[in-house]
Amino acid sequence: MSIPLPLQDMTVLPHDNSAAAIPPQRVAVAWQEKEIFDRIRRQGEATKAELVNRLPYSRTKINQCIADLLEKGLVKTAGAGDYTGGRRAVTYSVNGSAALVAGVDIGATSVDLALADLAGKIYARLGEPADVRDGPRLLLGRVGELLEQMLAGGGLARQRLLSIGVGVPGPVDFKLGKLVSPPIMPGWDGFPIIATLQERFPTAHVAVDNDVNIMALGEKVGGAARHVDNLIFVKIGTGIGAGILCNGEIYRGSNGCAGDIGHICVNKEGPICRCGNIGCLEAMAAGPAIAAAAQKAALEGKSPILLRHYEANGGFLRPEDVGYSAGEGDPVSIDIIRNSGHLVGDVLASLVNFYNPGMIVIGGGVSKIGNLLLSSIRQVVLHRSLPLATRDMRIIFSQLGDEAGVTGAMALAVENLFVVQGYSE
Ligand SMILES: [Zn+2]
């Protein structure tokens, strides 16, 4: 499989296919051009009349932006030449061949990759188990191998890969693209992820972000939050974190750690958290806390159902086992899940009053526990938040599930191709 050669006048592309020392310049677009590009990309194709109807710009402005997008090779006419004498309007679509982009979602125990063209057509998708504790050199080396494999499999030249978006499970200084003291990633602190990947793919821009941020972005571009501009995506897994979308864009805060809700204190007499503080939400409601409470109940003889799962697993329990046991009617499991949901709901209720999001999406491994967790979270949020804040707000499970990260990483890669300039009228 191969895709057509990129347009020659596309400023973002290296004209010479020999390996460049630095990535080519990003494409400069006016703010309105970008909005029109995004709209066309989302719809697949659009006519000028549709764009005039749906965007707050004059026909003249739309004409000018489309002309600029055509000239930059970002958009192409679709269906031109198909006329049979009627008055069919010209439609425009994104010029997929202008760039290849890759999304890389590095989890604590897995790595997921996808390769797509600029229009969003997926060429390859790969995933395999991985251990971030193996360190960045080994893991990013493997990421490089897998990307090369995907390019070769599609008969695609590596020079056409112009952007890579990477999600990692730890706090990221987004401007530097580096992890800052990640608790579960020894050896990654300050490691130059961008430079390492660019050494292997010199034509590609690389952006690195926290995994929850890219999950939020994924849900926005391809999941349940397509029409939501203010979103909180909560990942409940080994830890708890939130990605915040504000006016459709990731809100990272001053240093990149906005949304780190797992370390909000929910009980001053609670257990010690891995961060060193006491009674953090994460220490009391995330996957390990759920599994530990269930294991304790099983071994103390309080739940024969949990004990059965414990023994069937060979001496351990996972959060989903607690979900299965709750489904079988085990009151202890139901209590454990409700307790976790209520703690998460308490924190979210405060966030709802503070931020007034249009939607809260719950994702991460622990969300596989099922509806009891979701209903417990909902119950507290609706009870504890201001009625006006919850009137139109939905709290749902992630629609993309395990695909949220890689989808968001690809969206990050696309965004990172552009330099968006201010208003021009
Ligand atoms: Zn903590």
XYZ file of C-alpha atoms and ligand atoms in Angstrom:
426
model
C 0.000 0.000 0.000
C 1.310 3.453 -0.766
C -0.079 6.945 -0.797
C 0.642 9.568 -3.447
C 3.741 11.708 -3.159
C 3.248 14.909 -1.209
C 2.624 18.147 -3.036
C 5.804 19.952 -3.983
C 4.682 23.370 -2.784
C 3.813 22.153 0.715
C 5.956 24.317 2.973
C 6.014 21.775 5.778
C 7.644 19.093 3.649
C 11.335 18.605 3.128
C 11.901 19.050 -0.599
C 14.972 16.913 -0.382
C 14.231 13.420 0.834
C 17.674 12.900 2.350
C 17.569 12.987 6.136
C 17.355 16.554 7.379
C 19.290 17.541 10.475
C 16.363 19.447 11.956
C 12.641 19.041 11.348
C 11.149 21.304 8.693
C 9.317 24.414 9.814
C 5.820 24.067 11.116
C 3.074 25.344 8.852
C 2.028 28.858 9.731
C -1.744 29.313 9.476
C -4.044 32.132 10.465
C -6.445 31.401 13.272
C -9.444 31.311 10.926
C -7.617 29.094 8.427
C -6.972 26.610 11.199
C -10.606 26.631 12.235
C -11.693 26.013 8.641
C -9.076 23.260 8.287
C -10.292 21.603 11.510
C -13.905 21.850 10.390
C -13.167 20.243 7.013
C -11.060 17.554 8.674
C -13.800 16.732 11.149
C -16.503 16.569 8.490
C -14.399 14.714 5.922
C -15.379 17.205 3.251
C -17.236 20.485 3.000
C -18.416 23.027 0.453
C -17.806 26.749 0.818
C -21.534 27.271 1.355
C -21.493 24.851 4.303
C -18.520 26.632 5.801
C -20.217 30.021 5.424
C -23.297 28.599 7.164
C -21.438 27.014 10.042
C -18.634 29.437 10.781
C -18.887 33.087 11.759
C -16.921 34.319 8.745
C -17.922 36.131 5.596
C -17.889 34.410 2.221
C -14.910 36.603 1.280
C -12.970 35.447 4.326
C -13.822 31.798 3.638
C -12.729 32.194 0.001
C -9.455 33.728 1.063
C -8.734 31.063 3.701
C -9.586 28.201 1.327
C -7.267 29.706 -1.292
C -4.485 29.890 1.312
C -5.117 26.328 2.501
C -5.053 25.084 -1.112
C -1.808 26.925 -1.751
C -0.207 25.420 1.357
C -1.256 21.975 0.198
C -3.286 21.338 3.348
C -6.617 21.083 1.571
C -7.573 19.755 -1.843
C -10.662 19.933 -3.972
C -12.651 16.733 -3.791
C -14.915 15.491 -6.537
C -13.749 18.168 -8.985
C -14.226 16.985 -12.578
C -17.168 14.787 -11.666
C -19.657 17.324 -12.933
C -22.187 16.233 -15.422
C -23.433 19.677 -16.346
C -25.361 20.330 -13.131
C -24.576 22.941 -10.492
C -22.847 20.695 -8.005
C -20.687 22.754 -5.706
C -16.998 21.994 -5.304
C -16.213 20.179 -2.078
C -12.959 20.461 -0.159
C -11.205 17.805 1.884
C -7.949 17.588 3.799
C -4.980 16.628 1.661
C -4.066 13.418 3.489
C -0.826 12.969 1.586
C 0.563 16.244 2.937
C 1.909 14.490 6.018
C 2.082 11.274 7.966
C 1.540 11.533 11.706
C 2.051 8.980 14.459
C 0.464 8.617 17.886
C 2.351 6.786 20.629
C 0.649 5.974 23.919
C 3.160 4.725 26.459
C 1.413 3.157 29.442
C 2.966 1.662 32.559
C 2.680 -1.833 31.082
C 1.971 -1.376 27.379
C 2.744 0.692 24.324
C 0.203 1.503 21.616
C 0.975 3.116 18.282
C -0.939 4.328 15.262
C 0.173 5.790 11.958
C -2.178 7.959 9.931
C -2.187 10.527 7.151
C -3.103 14.164 7.720
C -6.745 13.487 6.867
C -6.929 10.889 9.644
C -6.801 7.748 7.515
C -5.153 5.064 9.653
C -2.382 3.127 7.916
C -1.250 0.940 10.765
C -2.027 0.212 14.390
C 0.186 -1.754 16.763
C 0.235 -2.511 20.451
C 2.308 -4.723 22.707
C 3.143 -5.219 26.368
C 5.981 -3.037 27.640
C 7.417 -2.050 30.986
C 8.284 1.619 31.546
C 10.617 0.504 34.311
C 12.940 -0.826 31.591
C 13.901 2.826 31.090
C 13.593 5.305 28.242
C 16.436 4.091 26.018
C 15.096 0.575 25.689
C 11.457 1.586 25.444
C 11.901 4.477 22.998
C 14.202 2.230 20.943
C 11.345 -0.249 20.689
C 8.923 2.567 19.787
C 11.302 3.558 16.979
C 11.452 -0.041 15.705
C 7.675 -0.346 15.728
C 7.236 2.965 13.881
C 9.746 1.827 11.251
C 7.884 -1.463 10.973
C 4.594 0.349 10.399
C 6.119 2.667 7.781
C 7.795 -0.223 5.961
C 4.598 -2.281 6.078
C 2.764 0.476 4.218
C 5.631 1.080 1.790
C 5.923 4.613 3.233
C 9.184 6.572 3.265
C 10.231 7.549 6.792
C 10.858 11.131 5.640
C 7.128 11.528 5.223
C 6.560 11.086 8.943
C 6.317 14.733 9.965
C 4.885 14.600 13.449
C 4.840 12.239 16.422
C 2.631 12.751 19.473
C 3.630 10.845 22.598
C 1.669 10.246 25.800
C 3.483 9.124 28.961
C 2.156 8.081 32.386
C 3.727 10.827 34.468
C 3.932 14.597 34.958
C 5.321 16.362 31.880
C 6.863 19.780 31.383
C 5.140 20.254 28.041
C 7.402 23.044 26.756
C 10.498 20.897 27.282
C 8.777 17.607 26.474
C 10.326 16.020 29.546
C 8.989 14.082 32.495
C 9.466 15.672 35.890
C 10.045 13.248 38.790
C 7.617 10.593 37.511
C 6.754 8.262 40.397
C 6.440 5.038 38.371
C 9.081 5.676 35.692
C 12.614 5.289 37.053
C 15.241 6.680 34.658
C 12.781 8.902 32.769
C 13.179 12.041 34.898
C 14.325 14.793 32.518
C 15.147 12.284 29.757
C 15.217 13.935 26.280
C 12.330 12.034 24.659
C 11.962 14.543 21.807
C 15.650 14.523 20.844
C 15.812 10.721 21.067
C 12.918 10.214 18.661
C 14.104 12.994 16.340
C 17.490 11.342 16.075
C 15.720 8.408 14.482
C 13.077 10.404 12.586
C 14.798 13.693 11.742
C 11.906 15.054 9.674
C 9.365 14.676 12.468
C 8.244 17.161 15.078
C 7.709 15.452 18.418
C 5.384 16.534 21.230
C 5.160 14.805 24.599
C 2.288 15.103 27.026
C 0.824 13.426 30.055
C -1.328 10.377 29.254
C -4.524 11.769 30.794
C -4.225 14.971 28.767
C -4.026 13.019 25.530
C -6.947 10.807 26.602
C -9.027 13.953 27.096
C -7.975 15.156 23.660
C -8.786 11.730 22.165
C -12.281 11.808 23.623
C -12.731 15.297 22.167
C -11.624 14.439 18.618
C -13.024 10.933 18.288
C -15.162 10.001 21.272
C -18.073 11.101 23.388
C -16.930 14.705 23.823
C -16.933 15.810 20.179
C -19.315 18.665 20.901
C -18.019 19.515 24.362
C -15.557 22.364 24.859
C -15.106 22.220 28.620
C -14.318 18.709 29.725
C -12.783 16.859 32.633
C -11.443 13.411 31.747
C -10.720 11.352 34.855
C -8.460 8.343 34.560
C -8.817 5.852 37.377
C -6.182 3.153 37.238
C -3.123 2.515 39.349
C -3.331 6.229 40.069
C -5.962 8.896 39.534
C -5.471 11.917 37.302
C -7.536 14.312 35.253
C -7.119 15.927 31.866
C -8.833 19.282 31.483
C -10.078 20.692 28.219
C -10.826 24.402 28.356
C -12.517 25.942 25.302
C -11.565 22.838 23.341
C -7.884 22.907 24.230
C -5.832 21.108 26.836
C -5.352 23.245 29.930
C -1.946 22.385 31.348
C -1.559 25.082 33.991
C 1.649 27.036 34.634
C 3.980 24.076 34.949
C 2.088 21.298 33.221
C 0.587 19.566 36.219
C -2.975 20.906 36.134
C -5.448 18.105 36.772
C -3.311 16.103 39.195
C -6.365 15.420 41.332
C -5.102 12.094 42.706
C -3.228 13.891 45.453
C -6.083 15.958 46.779
C -6.552 15.001 50.429
C -9.858 13.243 51.120
C -9.129 11.971 54.629
C -6.664 13.562 57.027
C -6.452 10.274 58.916
C -6.088 8.179 55.775
C -3.202 5.992 54.642
C 0.157 7.363 53.481
C 0.242 7.937 49.729
C 3.200 7.162 47.463
C 3.691 10.956 47.238
C 4.427 11.035 50.973
C 1.241 12.849 51.989
C -1.654 11.425 53.945
C -5.120 10.445 52.776
C -4.758 11.307 49.064
C -7.692 10.382 46.795
C -5.423 8.047 44.865
C -4.273 6.179 47.979
C -7.886 5.603 48.991
C -9.828 5.084 45.778
C -7.563 3.948 42.909
C -7.052 0.369 41.698
C -4.535 -0.753 44.340
C -6.751 0.555 47.181
C -9.774 -1.299 45.774
C -7.779 -4.507 45.334
C -6.231 -4.205 48.818
C -9.600 -3.683 50.534
C -11.031 -6.660 48.648
C -8.068 -8.866 49.489
C -8.336 -7.967 53.161
C -12.053 -8.832 53.175
C -11.399 -12.121 51.357
C -8.669 -13.226 53.747
C -10.660 -12.176 56.807
C -13.484 -14.440 55.694
C -15.919 -11.590 55.046
C -16.585 -12.465 51.420
C -16.637 -16.034 50.113
C -17.155 -14.714 46.567
C -14.009 -12.572 46.696
C -12.094 -15.464 48.239
C -13.152 -17.649 45.321
C -11.787 -15.082 42.801
C -8.645 -14.688 44.908
C -7.972 -18.414 44.798
C -8.902 -18.762 41.116
C -6.341 -16.027 40.278
C -3.655 -17.840 42.227
C -3.536 -15.537 45.239
C -4.384 -11.994 44.202
C -7.338 -9.776 43.278
C -7.690 -7.120 40.595
C -10.199 -4.254 40.638
C -12.230 -5.991 37.925
C -12.596 -9.054 40.187
C -14.296 -6.748 42.681
C -16.553 -5.651 39.822
C -17.409 -9.264 38.943
C -18.105 -10.080 42.606
C -20.354 -7.036 42.932
C -22.190 -8.266 39.834
C -22.719 -11.574 41.622
C -24.353 -9.655 44.464
C -21.469 -9.678 46.941
C -22.303 -6.916 49.482
C -18.656 -6.424 50.508
C -17.601 -5.768 46.895
C -20.545 -3.437 46.374
C -19.455 -1.461 49.453
C -15.827 -1.243 48.311
C -16.831 0.058 44.864
C -19.363 2.509 46.290
C -16.802 3.835 48.719
C -14.306 4.409 45.920
C -16.957 6.044 43.720
C -18.076 8.318 46.539
C -14.519 9.497 47.241
C -13.948 10.260 43.555
C -17.388 11.903 43.409
C -16.565 14.133 46.394
C -13.502 15.528 44.682
C -15.325 15.864 41.352
C -18.193 17.754 43.002
C -15.712 20.415 44.135
C -14.210 20.530 40.659
C -17.655 20.903 39.084
C -18.439 23.874 41.317
C -15.060 25.371 40.519
C -14.895 24.677 36.784
C -18.448 24.062 35.501
C -17.522 21.480 32.824
C -20.019 20.356 30.173
C -19.023 16.730 30.613
C -17.012 14.448 32.871
C -15.595 11.352 31.214
C -14.341 8.481 33.349
C -11.680 6.221 31.834
C -8.694 4.089 32.801
C -8.468 0.423 33.791
C -10.624 0.709 36.915
C -13.552 1.998 34.850
C -13.880 -1.624 33.672
C -15.468 -2.302 37.079
C -18.680 -1.133 35.480
C -21.806 0.827 36.167
C -21.875 0.593 39.945
C -18.724 2.739 40.069
C -20.185 5.242 37.619
C -23.509 5.501 39.433
C -21.728 6.012 42.781
C -19.656 8.842 41.323
C -22.742 10.391 39.690
C -24.782 10.207 42.859
C -22.288 12.235 44.884
C -21.516 14.740 42.137
C -25.185 15.471 41.509
C -25.915 15.688 45.221
C -22.962 17.886 46.129
C -22.634 20.259 43.171
C -24.626 23.392 42.435
C -27.800 22.592 40.447
C -26.915 25.119 37.756
C -23.516 23.459 37.256
C -24.989 19.977 36.788
C -28.116 20.920 34.830
C -26.682 20.038 31.413
C -23.624 18.113 32.514
C -23.155 14.446 31.678
C -20.944 11.991 33.557
C -20.107 9.012 31.377
C -17.543 6.307 30.763
C -15.008 6.929 28.012
C -16.432 5.978 24.641
C -12.981 5.207 23.245
C -11.803 3.098 26.190
C -8.304 1.754 25.522
C -8.154 3.724 22.243
C -8.454 7.150 23.901
C -4.707 7.530 24.466
C -3.487 6.654 20.995
C -6.294 8.681 19.370
C -5.310 11.709 21.442
C -1.603 11.200 20.730
C -2.366 11.372 17.007
C -4.435 14.517 17.516
C -1.529 16.046 19.435
C 0.771 15.169 16.524
C -1.563 16.923 14.061
C -1.836 20.039 16.276
C 1.930 20.170 16.622
C 2.370 20.541 12.848
C 0.924 24.043 12.955
C 1.883 27.461 14.178
C -1.404 29.268 14.594
C -1.198 33.014 14.150
C -3.498 35.598 15.688
C -6.594 37.191 14.255
C -6.323 38.770 10.833
C -9.253 40.596 9.360
Zn -0.559 11.524 47.167
